[in-house]
Amino acid sequence: MNVTEGKSGLWGALAGLFTFALIAVPLSAAFAFATNPRTQQLFGGRLSEATQGGYQAFWWIVTIFLFVLPFLVGYAVARLSGRSLAIFGAVVALFVIAVLVLGQLFVF
């Protein structure tokens, strides 16, 4: 008797819900930075000197990624095998690293 048989959708939903709870505050902050152009002065340095379009595009990319992340995690947990899940995790990690590098280029 396998307890987890047929429950992959529920595990995926739980993983997505947990992920959404973890990223709720960064998601709302990223949305606020993307929609209010006056927040650009909060960061100072090179970010305040960046173009308004580049600033907003950066925050919209971060906002969209953070919004989609719980759905992707839930789908990955529900549908993918162990190996595919590891590849998916690596792709997400690379995207997060790329966003951090772009943020560092703007800020410093």
PDB file of C-alpha atoms in Angstrom:
ATOM      1  CA  MET A   1       0.000   0.000   0.000  1.00  0.00           C
ATOM      2  CA  ASN A   2       1.603   3.242  -1.207  1.00  0.00           C
ATOM      3  CA  VAL A   3       0.259   6.300   0.623  1.00  0.00           C
ATOM      4  CA  THR A   4       1.581   8.803  -1.939  1.00  0.00           C
ATOM      5  CA  GLU A   5       0.105   7.018  -4.969  1.00  0.00           C
ATOM      6  CA  GLY A   6      -2.193   9.366  -6.916  1.00  0.00           C
ATOM      7  CA  LYS A   7      -1.461  12.326  -4.655  1.00  0.00           C
ATOM      8  CA  SER A   8       1.108  14.105  -6.823  1.00  0.00           C
ATOM      9  CA  GLY A   9      -1.328  16.907  -7.673  1.00  0.00           C
ATOM     10  CA  LEU A  10      -1.925  17.614  -4.004  1.00  0.00           C
ATOM     11  CA  TRP A  11       1.815  17.633  -3.303  1.00  0.00           C
ATOM     12  CA  GLY A  12       2.279  20.039  -6.204  1.00  0.00           C
ATOM     13  CA  ALA A  13      -0.440  22.350  -4.881  1.00  0.00           C
ATOM     14  CA  LEU A  14       1.076  22.259  -1.408  1.00  0.00           C
ATOM     15  CA  ALA A  15       4.542  23.043  -2.793  1.00  0.00           C
ATOM     16  CA  GLY A  16       3.109  25.930  -4.830  1.00  0.00           C
ATOM     17  CA  LEU A  17       1.234  27.315  -1.838  1.00  0.00           C
ATOM     18  CA  PHE A  18       4.328  27.073   0.345  1.00  0.00           C
ATOM     19  CA  THR A  19       6.404  28.812  -2.335  1.00  0.00           C
ATOM     20  CA  PHE A  20       3.822  31.583  -2.669  1.00  0.00           C
ATOM     21  CA  ALA A  21       3.892  32.131   1.094  1.00  0.00           C
ATOM     22  CA  LEU A  22       7.680  32.479   0.960  1.00  0.00           C
ATOM     23  CA  ILE A  23       7.691  34.985  -1.905  1.00  0.00           C
ATOM     24  CA  ALA A  24       4.603  37.062  -0.999  1.00  0.00           C
ATOM     25  CA  VAL A  25       6.550  39.987   0.484  1.00  0.00           C
ATOM     26  CA  PRO A  26       9.238  40.139  -2.248  1.00  0.00           C
ATOM     27  CA  LEU A  27       6.473  39.902  -4.863  1.00  0.00           C
ATOM     28  CA  SER A  28       4.585  42.874  -3.431  1.00  0.00           C
ATOM     29  CA  ALA A  29       7.810  44.890  -3.119  1.00  0.00           C
ATOM     30  CA  ALA A  30       8.827  44.123  -6.699  1.00  0.00           C
ATOM     31  CA  PHE A  31       5.367  45.119  -7.927  1.00  0.00           C
ATOM     32  CA  ALA A  32       5.583  48.379  -5.983  1.00  0.00           C
ATOM     33  CA  PHE A  33       9.013  49.146  -7.466  1.00  0.00           C
ATOM     34  CA  ALA A  34       7.755  48.337 -10.976  1.00  0.00           C
ATOM     35  CA  THR A  35       4.652  50.527 -10.786  1.00  0.00           C
ATOM     36  CA  ASN A  36       5.987  53.578  -8.947  1.00  0.00           C
ATOM     37  CA  PRO A  37       8.789  55.377 -10.819  1.00  0.00           C
ATOM     38  CA  ARG A  38       9.667  57.491  -7.767  1.00  0.00           C
ATOM     39  CA  THR A  39      11.052  54.422  -5.978  1.00  0.00           C
ATOM     40  CA  GLN A  40      14.098  54.623  -8.242  1.00  0.00           C
ATOM     41  CA  GLN A  41      15.596  57.295  -5.963  1.00  0.00           C
ATOM     42  CA  LEU A  42      15.391  54.926  -2.990  1.00  0.00           C
ATOM     43  CA  PHE A  43      18.297  52.891  -4.274  1.00  0.00           C
ATOM     44  CA  GLY A  44      20.789  55.659  -5.042  1.00  0.00           C
ATOM     45  CA  GLY A  45      24.007  55.002  -6.911  1.00  0.00           C
ATOM     46  CA  ARG A  46      23.858  53.812 -10.488  1.00  0.00           C
ATOM     47  CA  LEU A  47      20.288  52.605 -10.174  1.00  0.00           C
ATOM     48  CA  SER A  48      19.039  56.151  -9.681  1.00  0.00           C
ATOM     49  CA  GLU A  49      20.972  57.147 -12.823  1.00  0.00           C
ATOM     50  CA  ALA A  50      19.528  54.307 -14.929  1.00  0.00           C
ATOM     51  CA  THR A  51      16.813  55.080 -17.428  1.00  0.00           C
ATOM     52  CA  GLN A  52      13.277  54.886 -16.131  1.00  0.00           C
ATOM     53  CA  GLY A  53      12.376  52.306 -18.779  1.00  0.00           C
ATOM     54  CA  GLY A  54      15.281  50.050 -17.821  1.00  0.00           C
ATOM     55  CA  TYR A  55      14.439  50.372 -14.143  1.00  0.00           C
ATOM     56  CA  GLN A  56      10.802  49.475 -14.678  1.00  0.00           C
ATOM     57  CA  ALA A  57      11.651  46.657 -17.110  1.00  0.00           C
ATOM     58  CA  PHE A  58      13.979  45.098 -14.541  1.00  0.00           C
ATOM     59  CA  TRP A  59      11.338  45.180 -11.811  1.00  0.00           C
ATOM     60  CA  TRP A  60       8.596  43.905 -14.146  1.00  0.00           C
ATOM     61  CA  ILE A  61      10.789  40.926 -15.067  1.00  0.00           C
ATOM     62  CA  VAL A  62      11.377  40.203 -11.377  1.00  0.00           C
ATOM     63  CA  THR A  63       7.651  40.617 -10.616  1.00  0.00           C
ATOM     64  CA  ILE A  64       6.549  38.286 -13.413  1.00  0.00           C
ATOM     65  CA  PHE A  65       9.096  35.658 -12.418  1.00  0.00           C
ATOM     66  CA  LEU A  66       8.063  35.802  -8.768  1.00  0.00           C
ATOM     67  CA  PHE A  67       4.377  35.544  -9.706  1.00  0.00           C
ATOM     68  CA  VAL A  68       4.931  32.532 -11.965  1.00  0.00           C
ATOM     69  CA  LEU A  69       7.342  30.755  -9.601  1.00  0.00           C
ATOM     70  CA  PRO A  70       4.703  29.087  -7.337  1.00  0.00           C
ATOM     71  CA  PHE A  71       2.888  27.678 -10.374  1.00  0.00           C
ATOM     72  CA  LEU A  72       6.121  26.363 -11.849  1.00  0.00           C
ATOM     73  CA  VAL A  73       7.161  24.775  -8.560  1.00  0.00           C
ATOM     74  CA  GLY A  74       3.744  23.150  -8.116  1.00  0.00           C
ATOM     75  CA  TYR A  75       3.770  21.790 -11.661  1.00  0.00           C
ATOM     76  CA  ALA A  76       7.330  20.543 -11.305  1.00  0.00           C
ATOM     77  CA  VAL A  77       6.601  18.712  -8.065  1.00  0.00           C
ATOM     78  CA  ALA A  78       3.399  17.187  -9.455  1.00  0.00           C
ATOM     79  CA  ARG A  79       4.577  16.110 -12.899  1.00  0.00           C
ATOM     80  CA  LEU A  80       8.324  15.765 -13.164  1.00  0.00           C
ATOM     81  CA  SER A  81      10.581  12.877 -12.243  1.00  0.00           C
ATOM     82  CA  GLY A  82      13.477  13.251  -9.824  1.00  0.00           C
ATOM     83  CA  ARG A  83      16.018  13.959 -12.562  1.00  0.00           C
ATOM     84  CA  SER A  84      13.756  16.435 -14.346  1.00  0.00           C
ATOM     85  CA  LEU A  85      13.040  18.125 -11.024  1.00  0.00           C
ATOM     86  CA  ALA A  86      16.785  18.580 -10.465  1.00  0.00           C
ATOM     87  CA  ILE A  87      17.179  20.111 -13.932  1.00  0.00           C
ATOM     88  CA  PHE A  88      14.225  22.427 -13.271  1.00  0.00           C
ATOM     89  CA  GLY A  89      15.777  23.497  -9.967  1.00  0.00           C
ATOM     90  CA  ALA A  90      19.063  24.228 -11.704  1.00  0.00           C
ATOM     91  CA  VAL A  91      17.336  26.396 -14.328  1.00  0.00           C
ATOM     92  CA  VAL A  92      15.481  28.347 -11.620  1.00  0.00           C
ATOM     93  CA  ALA A  93      18.733  28.785  -9.679  1.00  0.00           C
ATOM     94  CA  LEU A  94      20.504  30.085 -12.799  1.00  0.00           C
ATOM     95  CA  PHE A  95      17.679  32.576 -13.415  1.00  0.00           C
ATOM     96  CA  VAL A  96      17.889  33.811  -9.824  1.00  0.00           C
ATOM     97  CA  ILE A  97      21.661  34.209 -10.176  1.00  0.00           C
ATOM     98  CA  ALA A  98      21.162  36.138 -13.427  1.00  0.00           C
ATOM     99  CA  VAL A  99      18.679  38.499 -11.731  1.00  0.00           C
ATOM    100  CA  LEU A 100      21.119  39.038  -8.864  1.00  0.00           C
ATOM    101  CA  VAL A 101      23.950  39.804 -11.277  1.00  0.00           C
ATOM    102  CA  LEU A 102      21.778  42.263 -13.209  1.00  0.00           C
ATOM    103  CA  GLY A 103      20.754  43.882  -9.930  1.00  0.00           C
ATOM    104  CA  GLN A 104      24.390  44.221  -8.892  1.00  0.00           C
ATOM    105  CA  LEU A 105      25.231  45.822 -12.229  1.00  0.00           C
ATOM    106  CA  PHE A 106      22.531  48.421 -11.690  1.00  0.00           C
ATOM    107  CA  VAL A 107      23.234  49.103  -8.020  1.00  0.00           C
ATOM    108  CA  PHE A 108      27.040  49.164  -7.896  1.00  0.00           C
TER     109      PHE A 108
END
